[in-house]
Tab-separated table of C-alpha atoms in Angstrom:
chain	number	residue	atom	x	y	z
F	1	UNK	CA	-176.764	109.864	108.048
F	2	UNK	CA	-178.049	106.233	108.139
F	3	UNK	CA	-177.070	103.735	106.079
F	4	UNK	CA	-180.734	103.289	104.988
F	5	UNK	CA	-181.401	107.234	104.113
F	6	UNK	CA	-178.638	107.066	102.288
F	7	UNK	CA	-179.753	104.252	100.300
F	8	UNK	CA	-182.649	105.727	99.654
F	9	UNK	CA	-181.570	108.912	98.922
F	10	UNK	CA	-179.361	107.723	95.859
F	11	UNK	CA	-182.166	105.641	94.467
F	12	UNK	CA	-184.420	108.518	94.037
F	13	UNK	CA	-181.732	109.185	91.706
F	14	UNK	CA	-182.433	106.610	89.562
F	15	UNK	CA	-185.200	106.385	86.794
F	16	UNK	CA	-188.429	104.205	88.148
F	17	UNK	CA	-188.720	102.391	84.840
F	18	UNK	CA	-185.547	100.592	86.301
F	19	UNK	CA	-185.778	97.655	88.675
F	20	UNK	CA	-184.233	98.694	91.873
F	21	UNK	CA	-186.247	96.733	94.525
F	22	UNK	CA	-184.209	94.690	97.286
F	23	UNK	CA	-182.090	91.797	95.162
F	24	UNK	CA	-182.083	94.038	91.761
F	25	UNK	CA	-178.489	94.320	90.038
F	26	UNK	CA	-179.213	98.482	90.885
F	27	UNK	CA	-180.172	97.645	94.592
F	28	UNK	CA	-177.338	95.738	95.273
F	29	UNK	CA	-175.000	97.713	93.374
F	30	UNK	CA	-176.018	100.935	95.853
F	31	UNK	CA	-176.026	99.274	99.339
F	32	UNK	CA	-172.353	98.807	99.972
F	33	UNK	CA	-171.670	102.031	99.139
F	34	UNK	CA	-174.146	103.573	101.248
F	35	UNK	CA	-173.139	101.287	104.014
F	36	UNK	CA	-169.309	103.155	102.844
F	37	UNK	CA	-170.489	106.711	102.553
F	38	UNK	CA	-172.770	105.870	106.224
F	39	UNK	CA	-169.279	105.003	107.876
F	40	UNK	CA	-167.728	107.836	106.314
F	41	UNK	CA	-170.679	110.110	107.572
F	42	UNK	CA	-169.776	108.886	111.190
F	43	UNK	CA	-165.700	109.598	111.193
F	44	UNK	CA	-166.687	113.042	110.129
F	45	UNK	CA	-168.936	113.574	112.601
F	46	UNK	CA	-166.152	111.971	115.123
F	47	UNK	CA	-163.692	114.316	114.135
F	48	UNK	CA	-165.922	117.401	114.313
F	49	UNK	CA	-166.287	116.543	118.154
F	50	UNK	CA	-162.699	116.064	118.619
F	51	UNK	CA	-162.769	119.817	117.285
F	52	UNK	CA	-163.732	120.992	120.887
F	53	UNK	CA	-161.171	120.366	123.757
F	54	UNK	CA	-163.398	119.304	125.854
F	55	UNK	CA	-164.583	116.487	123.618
F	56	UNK	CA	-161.333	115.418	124.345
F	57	UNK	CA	-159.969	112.483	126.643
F	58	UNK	CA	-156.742	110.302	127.710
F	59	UNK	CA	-153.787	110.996	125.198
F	60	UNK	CA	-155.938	112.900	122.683
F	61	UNK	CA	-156.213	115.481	125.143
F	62	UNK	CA	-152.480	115.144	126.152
F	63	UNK	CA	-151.739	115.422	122.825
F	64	UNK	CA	-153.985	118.406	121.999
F	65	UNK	CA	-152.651	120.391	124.662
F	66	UNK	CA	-149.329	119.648	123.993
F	67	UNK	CA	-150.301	121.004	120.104
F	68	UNK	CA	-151.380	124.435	121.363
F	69	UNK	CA	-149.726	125.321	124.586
F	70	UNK	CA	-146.363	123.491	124.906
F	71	UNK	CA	-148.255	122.186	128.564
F	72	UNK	CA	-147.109	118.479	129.507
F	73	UNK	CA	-150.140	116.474	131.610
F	74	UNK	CA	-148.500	116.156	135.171
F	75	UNK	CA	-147.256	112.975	135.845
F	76	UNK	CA	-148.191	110.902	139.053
F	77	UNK	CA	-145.648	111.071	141.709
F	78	UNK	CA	-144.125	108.278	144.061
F	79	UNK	CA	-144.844	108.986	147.139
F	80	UNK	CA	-141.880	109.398	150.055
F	81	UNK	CA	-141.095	109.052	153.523
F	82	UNK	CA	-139.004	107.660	156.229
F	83	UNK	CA	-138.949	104.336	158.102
F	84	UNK	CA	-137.649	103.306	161.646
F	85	UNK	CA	-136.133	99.879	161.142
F	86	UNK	CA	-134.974	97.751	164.433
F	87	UNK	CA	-131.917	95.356	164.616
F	88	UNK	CA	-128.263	95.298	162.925
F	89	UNK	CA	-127.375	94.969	159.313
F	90	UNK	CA	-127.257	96.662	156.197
F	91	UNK	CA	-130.016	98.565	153.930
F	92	UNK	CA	-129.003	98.314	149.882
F	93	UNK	CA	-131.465	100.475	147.950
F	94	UNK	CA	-134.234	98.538	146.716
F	95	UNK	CA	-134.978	97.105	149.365
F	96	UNK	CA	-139.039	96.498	149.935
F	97	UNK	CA	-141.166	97.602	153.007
F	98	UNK	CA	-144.629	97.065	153.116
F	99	UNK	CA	-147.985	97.723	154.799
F	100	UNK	CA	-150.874	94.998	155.670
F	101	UNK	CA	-153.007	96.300	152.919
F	102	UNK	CA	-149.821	95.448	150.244
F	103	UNK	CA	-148.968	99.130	149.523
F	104	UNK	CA	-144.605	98.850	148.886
F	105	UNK	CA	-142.020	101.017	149.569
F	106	UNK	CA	-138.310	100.893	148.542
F	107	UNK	CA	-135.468	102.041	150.570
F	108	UNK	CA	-133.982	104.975	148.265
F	109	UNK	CA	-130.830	105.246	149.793
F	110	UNK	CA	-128.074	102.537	151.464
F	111	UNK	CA	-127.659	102.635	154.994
F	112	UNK	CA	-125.651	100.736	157.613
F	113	UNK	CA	-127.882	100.413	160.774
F	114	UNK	CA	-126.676	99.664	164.063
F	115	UNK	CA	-129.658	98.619	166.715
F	116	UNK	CA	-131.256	101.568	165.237
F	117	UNK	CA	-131.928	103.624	162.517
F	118	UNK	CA	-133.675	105.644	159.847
F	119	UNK	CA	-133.887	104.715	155.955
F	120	UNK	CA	-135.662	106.962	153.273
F	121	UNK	CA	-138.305	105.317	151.324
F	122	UNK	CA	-140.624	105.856	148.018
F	123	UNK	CA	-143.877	104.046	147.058
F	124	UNK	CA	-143.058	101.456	144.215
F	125	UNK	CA	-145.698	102.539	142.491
F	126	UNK	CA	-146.822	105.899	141.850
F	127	UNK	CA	-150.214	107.989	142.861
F	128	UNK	CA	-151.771	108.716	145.798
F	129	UNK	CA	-152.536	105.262	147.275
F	130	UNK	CA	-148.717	105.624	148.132
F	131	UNK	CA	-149.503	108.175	150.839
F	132	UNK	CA	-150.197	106.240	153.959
F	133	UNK	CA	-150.417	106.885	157.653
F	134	UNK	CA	-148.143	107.104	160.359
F	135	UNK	CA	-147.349	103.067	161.602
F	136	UNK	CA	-148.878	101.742	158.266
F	137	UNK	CA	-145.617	100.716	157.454
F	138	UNK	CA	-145.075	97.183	159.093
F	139	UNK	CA	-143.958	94.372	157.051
F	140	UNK	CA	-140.628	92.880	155.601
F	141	UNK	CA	-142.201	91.289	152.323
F	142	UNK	CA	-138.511	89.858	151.513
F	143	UNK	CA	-137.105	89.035	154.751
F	144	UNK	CA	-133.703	91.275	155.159
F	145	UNK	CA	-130.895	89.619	157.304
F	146	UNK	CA	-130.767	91.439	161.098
F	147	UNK	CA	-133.485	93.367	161.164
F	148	UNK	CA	-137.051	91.860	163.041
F	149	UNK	CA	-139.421	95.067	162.734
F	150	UNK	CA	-140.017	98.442	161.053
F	151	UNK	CA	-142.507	101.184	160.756
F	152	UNK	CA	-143.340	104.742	159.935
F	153	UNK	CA	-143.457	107.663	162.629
F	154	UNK	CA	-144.916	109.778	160.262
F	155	UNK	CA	-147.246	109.867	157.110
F	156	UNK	CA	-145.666	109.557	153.815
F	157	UNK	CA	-146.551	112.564	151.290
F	158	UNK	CA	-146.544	113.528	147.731
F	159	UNK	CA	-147.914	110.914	146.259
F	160	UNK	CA	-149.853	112.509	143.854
F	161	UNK	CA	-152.134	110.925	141.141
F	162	UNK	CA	-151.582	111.821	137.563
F	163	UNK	CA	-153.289	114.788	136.390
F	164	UNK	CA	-156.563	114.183	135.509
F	165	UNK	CA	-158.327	115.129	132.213
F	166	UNK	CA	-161.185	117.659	134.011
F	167	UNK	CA	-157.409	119.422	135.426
F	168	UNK	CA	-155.717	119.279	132.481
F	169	UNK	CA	-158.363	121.491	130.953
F	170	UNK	CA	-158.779	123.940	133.175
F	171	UNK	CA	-155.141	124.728	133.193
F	172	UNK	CA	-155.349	124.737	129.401
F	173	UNK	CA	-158.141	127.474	130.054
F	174	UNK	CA	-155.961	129.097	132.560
F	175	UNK	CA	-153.192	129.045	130.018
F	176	UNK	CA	-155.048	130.482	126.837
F	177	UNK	CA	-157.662	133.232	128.238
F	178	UNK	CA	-154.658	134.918	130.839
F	179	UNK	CA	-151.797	135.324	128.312
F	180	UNK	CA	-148.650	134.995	130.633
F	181	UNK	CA	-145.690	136.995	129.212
F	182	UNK	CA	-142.625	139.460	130.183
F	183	UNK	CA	-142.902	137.794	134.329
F	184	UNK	CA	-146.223	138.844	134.877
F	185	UNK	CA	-148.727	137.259	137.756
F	186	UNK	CA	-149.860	134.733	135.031
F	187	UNK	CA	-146.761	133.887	134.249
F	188	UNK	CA	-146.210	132.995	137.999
F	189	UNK	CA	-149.153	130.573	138.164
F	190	UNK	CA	-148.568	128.959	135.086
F	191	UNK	CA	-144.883	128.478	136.653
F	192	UNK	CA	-146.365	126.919	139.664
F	193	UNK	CA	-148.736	124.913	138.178
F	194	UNK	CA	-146.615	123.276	135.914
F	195	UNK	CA	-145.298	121.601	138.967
F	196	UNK	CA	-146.624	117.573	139.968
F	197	UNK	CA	-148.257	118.034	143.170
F	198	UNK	CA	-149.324	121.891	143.322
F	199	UNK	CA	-153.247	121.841	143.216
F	200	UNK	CA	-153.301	126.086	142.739
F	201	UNK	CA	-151.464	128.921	143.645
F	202	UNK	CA	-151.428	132.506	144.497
F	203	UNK	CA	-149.534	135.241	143.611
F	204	UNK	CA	-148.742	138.519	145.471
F	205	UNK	CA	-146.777	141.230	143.775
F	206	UNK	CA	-144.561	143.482	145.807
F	207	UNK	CA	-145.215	141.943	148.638
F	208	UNK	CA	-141.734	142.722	150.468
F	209	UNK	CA	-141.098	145.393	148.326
F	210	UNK	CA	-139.994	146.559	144.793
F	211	UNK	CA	-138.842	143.053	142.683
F	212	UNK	CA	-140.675	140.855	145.043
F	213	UNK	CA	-143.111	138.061	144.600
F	214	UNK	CA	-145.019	135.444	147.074
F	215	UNK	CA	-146.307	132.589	145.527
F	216	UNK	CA	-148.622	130.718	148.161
F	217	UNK	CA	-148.867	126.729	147.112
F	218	UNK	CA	-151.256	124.330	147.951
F	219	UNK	CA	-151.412	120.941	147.623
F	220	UNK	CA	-153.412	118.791	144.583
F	221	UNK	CA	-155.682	117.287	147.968
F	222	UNK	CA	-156.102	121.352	148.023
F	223	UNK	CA	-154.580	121.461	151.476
F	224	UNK	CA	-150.906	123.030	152.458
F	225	UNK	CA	-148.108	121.866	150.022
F	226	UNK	CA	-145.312	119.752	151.698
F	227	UNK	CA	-141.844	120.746	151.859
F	228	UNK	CA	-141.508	119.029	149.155
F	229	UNK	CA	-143.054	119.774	146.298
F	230	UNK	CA	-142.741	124.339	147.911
F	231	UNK	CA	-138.763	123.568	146.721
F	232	UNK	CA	-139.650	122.136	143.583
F	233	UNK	CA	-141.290	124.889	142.682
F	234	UNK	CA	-138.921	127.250	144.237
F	235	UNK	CA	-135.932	125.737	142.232
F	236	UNK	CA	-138.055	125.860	139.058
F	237	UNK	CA	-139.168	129.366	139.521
F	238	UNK	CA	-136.323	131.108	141.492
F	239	UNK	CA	-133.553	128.949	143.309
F	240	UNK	CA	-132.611	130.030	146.313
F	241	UNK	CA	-134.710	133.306	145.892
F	242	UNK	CA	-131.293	134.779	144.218
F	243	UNK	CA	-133.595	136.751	141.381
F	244	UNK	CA	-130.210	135.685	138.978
F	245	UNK	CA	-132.737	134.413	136.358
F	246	UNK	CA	-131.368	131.253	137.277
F	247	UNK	CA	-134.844	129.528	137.308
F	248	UNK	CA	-138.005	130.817	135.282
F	249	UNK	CA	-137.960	133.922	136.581
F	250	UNK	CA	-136.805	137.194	135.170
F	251	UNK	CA	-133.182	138.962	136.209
F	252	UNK	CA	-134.114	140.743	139.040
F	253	UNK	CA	-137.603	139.352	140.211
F	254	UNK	CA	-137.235	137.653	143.780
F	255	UNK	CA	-139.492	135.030	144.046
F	256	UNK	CA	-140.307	133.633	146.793
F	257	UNK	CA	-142.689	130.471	147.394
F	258	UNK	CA	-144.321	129.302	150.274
F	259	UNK	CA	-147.099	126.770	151.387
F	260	UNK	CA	-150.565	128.407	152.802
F	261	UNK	CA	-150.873	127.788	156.065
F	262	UNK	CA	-153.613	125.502	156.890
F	263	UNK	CA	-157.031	126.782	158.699
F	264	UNK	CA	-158.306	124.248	161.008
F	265	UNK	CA	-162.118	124.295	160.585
F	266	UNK	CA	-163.767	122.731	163.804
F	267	UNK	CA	-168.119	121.512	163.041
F	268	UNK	CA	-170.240	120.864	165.887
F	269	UNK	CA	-173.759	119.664	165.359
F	270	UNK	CA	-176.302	117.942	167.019
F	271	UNK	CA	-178.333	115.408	163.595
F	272	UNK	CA	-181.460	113.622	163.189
F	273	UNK	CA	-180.486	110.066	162.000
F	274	UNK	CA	-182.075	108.935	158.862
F	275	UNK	CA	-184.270	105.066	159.866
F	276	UNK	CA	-181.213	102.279	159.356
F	277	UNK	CA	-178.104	104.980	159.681
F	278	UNK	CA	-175.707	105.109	163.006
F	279	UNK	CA	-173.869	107.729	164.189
F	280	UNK	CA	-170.758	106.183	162.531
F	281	UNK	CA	-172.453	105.945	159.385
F	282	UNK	CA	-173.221	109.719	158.985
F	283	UNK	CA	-170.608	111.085	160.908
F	284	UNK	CA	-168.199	109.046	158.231
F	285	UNK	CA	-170.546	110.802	155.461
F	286	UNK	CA	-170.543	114.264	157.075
F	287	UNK	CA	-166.116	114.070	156.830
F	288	UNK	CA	-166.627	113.350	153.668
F	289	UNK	CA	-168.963	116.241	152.345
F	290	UNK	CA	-167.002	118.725	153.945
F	291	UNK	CA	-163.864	117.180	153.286
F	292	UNK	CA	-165.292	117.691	149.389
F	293	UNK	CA	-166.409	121.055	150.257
F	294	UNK	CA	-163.495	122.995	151.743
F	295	UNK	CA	-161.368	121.549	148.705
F	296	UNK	CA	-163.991	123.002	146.003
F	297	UNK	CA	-163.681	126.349	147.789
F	298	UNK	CA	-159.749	126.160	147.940
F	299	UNK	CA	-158.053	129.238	146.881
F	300	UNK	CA	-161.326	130.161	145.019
F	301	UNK	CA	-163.613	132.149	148.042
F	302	UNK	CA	-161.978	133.969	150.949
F	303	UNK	CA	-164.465	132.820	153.686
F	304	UNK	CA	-166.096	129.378	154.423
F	305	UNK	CA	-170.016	129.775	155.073
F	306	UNK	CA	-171.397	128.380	157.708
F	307	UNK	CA	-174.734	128.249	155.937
F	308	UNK	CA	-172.567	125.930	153.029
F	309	UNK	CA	-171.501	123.718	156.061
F	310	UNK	CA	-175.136	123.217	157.461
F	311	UNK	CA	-176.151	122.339	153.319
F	312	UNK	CA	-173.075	119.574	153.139
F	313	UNK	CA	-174.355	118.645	156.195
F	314	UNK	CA	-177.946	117.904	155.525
F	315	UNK	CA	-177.359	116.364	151.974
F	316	UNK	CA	-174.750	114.221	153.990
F	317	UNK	CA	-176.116	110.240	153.783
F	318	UNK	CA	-177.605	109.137	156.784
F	319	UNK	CA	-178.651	113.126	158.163
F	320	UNK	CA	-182.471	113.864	158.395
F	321	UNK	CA	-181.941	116.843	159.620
F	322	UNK	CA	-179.563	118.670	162.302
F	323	UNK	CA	-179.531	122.060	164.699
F	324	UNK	CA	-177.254	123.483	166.722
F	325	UNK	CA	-174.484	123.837	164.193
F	326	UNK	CA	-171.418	125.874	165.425
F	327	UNK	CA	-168.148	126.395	163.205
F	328	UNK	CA	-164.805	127.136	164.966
F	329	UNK	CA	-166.816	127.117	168.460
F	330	UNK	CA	-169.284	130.038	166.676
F	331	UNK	CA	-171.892	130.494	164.328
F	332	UNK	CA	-170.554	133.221	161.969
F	333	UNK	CA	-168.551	132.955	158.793
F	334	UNK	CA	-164.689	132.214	159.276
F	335	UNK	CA	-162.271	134.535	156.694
F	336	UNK	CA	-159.424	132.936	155.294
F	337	UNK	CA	-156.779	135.044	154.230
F	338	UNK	CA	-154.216	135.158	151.451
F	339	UNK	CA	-152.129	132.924	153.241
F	340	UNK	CA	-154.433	130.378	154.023
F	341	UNK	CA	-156.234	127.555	152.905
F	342	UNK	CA	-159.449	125.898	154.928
F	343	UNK	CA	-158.526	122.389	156.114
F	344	UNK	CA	-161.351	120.098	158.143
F	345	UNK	CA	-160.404	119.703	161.852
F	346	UNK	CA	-162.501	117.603	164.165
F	347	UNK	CA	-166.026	117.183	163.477
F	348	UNK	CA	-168.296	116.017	166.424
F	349	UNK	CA	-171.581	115.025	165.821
F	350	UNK	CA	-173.979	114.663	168.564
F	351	UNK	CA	-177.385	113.276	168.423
């Protein structure tokens, strides 16, 4: 309630054969504590929202969780890979690697190289602007005695953002509405989930027989998990598949986790341009709707719809309109099993 209903309010209380216009003794007497019970009125009312979860942000939420599920918010990752340095000398970790756009990476290992040679790195900072393409890696930003160049044959990976507060609530959901208990499949998930870098699993009872389980990772991009982060989870869950009870397993439950195997999905279509949009333009749009696409249907719908991929297409910036769609060289809908998880392959747009 307002200050000024409030004020109001409490001098209908008092007699009118009192003064209490603006400047009386009775006036001015009531106004600060309205303005006090109007403040007071407004904490409650914060702390009612804060009653729902989902009112929650940030470490509230953290916190919150932490209160009713013993669930931590997954921290961001550094980011890892290898670089190819050229010349003679020595590597001491710590040592700083970096790409043009300023990204660094330290060495996380020492290494005596000889012409040639290979170093493991990590992002100094961690999240998912640490995961950077193959040759990104360029530049000496402290210049290290011997060597004259070095790069990155391959991407680095698993650099994962910190979970965000939309995740961290619907694992919370997860968490209270499918009770996990005694090693059963929720128990699995939550397992896997509690893991920095797995986006969602799946788990498959029985699947080589009595006292066997498959859990099927994917990534938090929603696309197959690296090496990585599958023996993370393995070691957390079941090391070396031994069903000991070593990990979080039960004594005699043989766990066994593996990445889903990636399902290229190849679009064809001829567009209409939008006036003022190239071919770049919307082609660059198009990746990106059913980049966003195939990861909202991750793990959640066992086929990707063709009809879906002609929608993200048309609402794509820059489209007008398009025909002769085909997906995976056809123009019916492509299953994806158990094992698998729909990842965008090459799109070619024609117009």
């Amino acid at each position: 309630m307002a200050k000024e209903e409030i004020l109001s309010a409490m001098l209908l209380t008092v007699s009118d054969s009192l003064d209490k216009r603006p400047g009386s003794f009775i006036y001015d007497a009531l106004a600060p504590v309205a303005e006090r019970l109007a403040d007071t009125d407004e904490q409650i009312a914060s702390a009612q929202t804060k009653l729902v979860i989902d009112n929650l942000t940030s470490d509230e939420l953290t916190e919150r969780v932490r209160e009713r599920t013993g669930m931590e918010r997954k921290a961001a990752t550094r980011a890892t890979g290898v670089v190819t340095l050229t010349g003679t000398g020595t590597i001491v970790a710590g040592d700083l690697f970096e790409t043009a756009g300023g990204v660094q990476f330290k060495a996380s290992e020492n290494a005596a190289i000889t012409i040639t040679g290979n170093v493991q790195v990590e992002a100094v900072i961690a999240g998912s602007a640490g995961v950077v393409p193959a040759g990104a890696i360029t530049l000496f930003p402290v210049t290290l005695a011997g060597f004259s160049a070095v790069t990155n044959a391959s991407p680095t990976e698993d650099g994962f953002d910190q979970e965000s507060d939309a995740d961290l609530i619907v694992r919370y959901y997860e968490r209270i509405r499918t009770p996990a208990t005694s090693g059963n499949k929720a128990h699995y998930l939550n397992w896997a989930k509690e893991i920095a870098g797995v986006g969602d699993a799946r788990v498959i009872p029985l699947w080589n027989g009595p006292n066997t389980v498959k859990i099927v990772l994917i990534d938090s991009d929603k696309t197959p998990a690296s090496a990585g982060v599958v023996d993370e989870v393995q070691n957390y869950i079941d090391p070396g598949i031994s069903g000991l009870g070593d990990g979080q397993a039960p004594i005699g439950a043989f766990a066994t986790v593996v990445s889903a195997a990636g399902l290229a999905i190849n679009v064809t279509a001829t567009i209409h341009l939008t006036p003022g949009y190239s071919v770049t333009q919307a082609k660059t749009a198009i990746t990106s709707s059913l980049t966003a696409l195939l990861k909202n249907i991750a793990f959640v719908e066992n086929i990707v719809s063709v009809a879906r991929i002609g929608a993200a297409i048309l609402t794509s910036e820059g489209v007008a309109d398009y025909s002769g769609l085909t997906v995976n060289g056809g123009t019916a809908n492509i299953a994806i099993s158990s094992n698998q998880v729909a990842v965008l392959g090459t799109v070619t747009v024609n117009v």
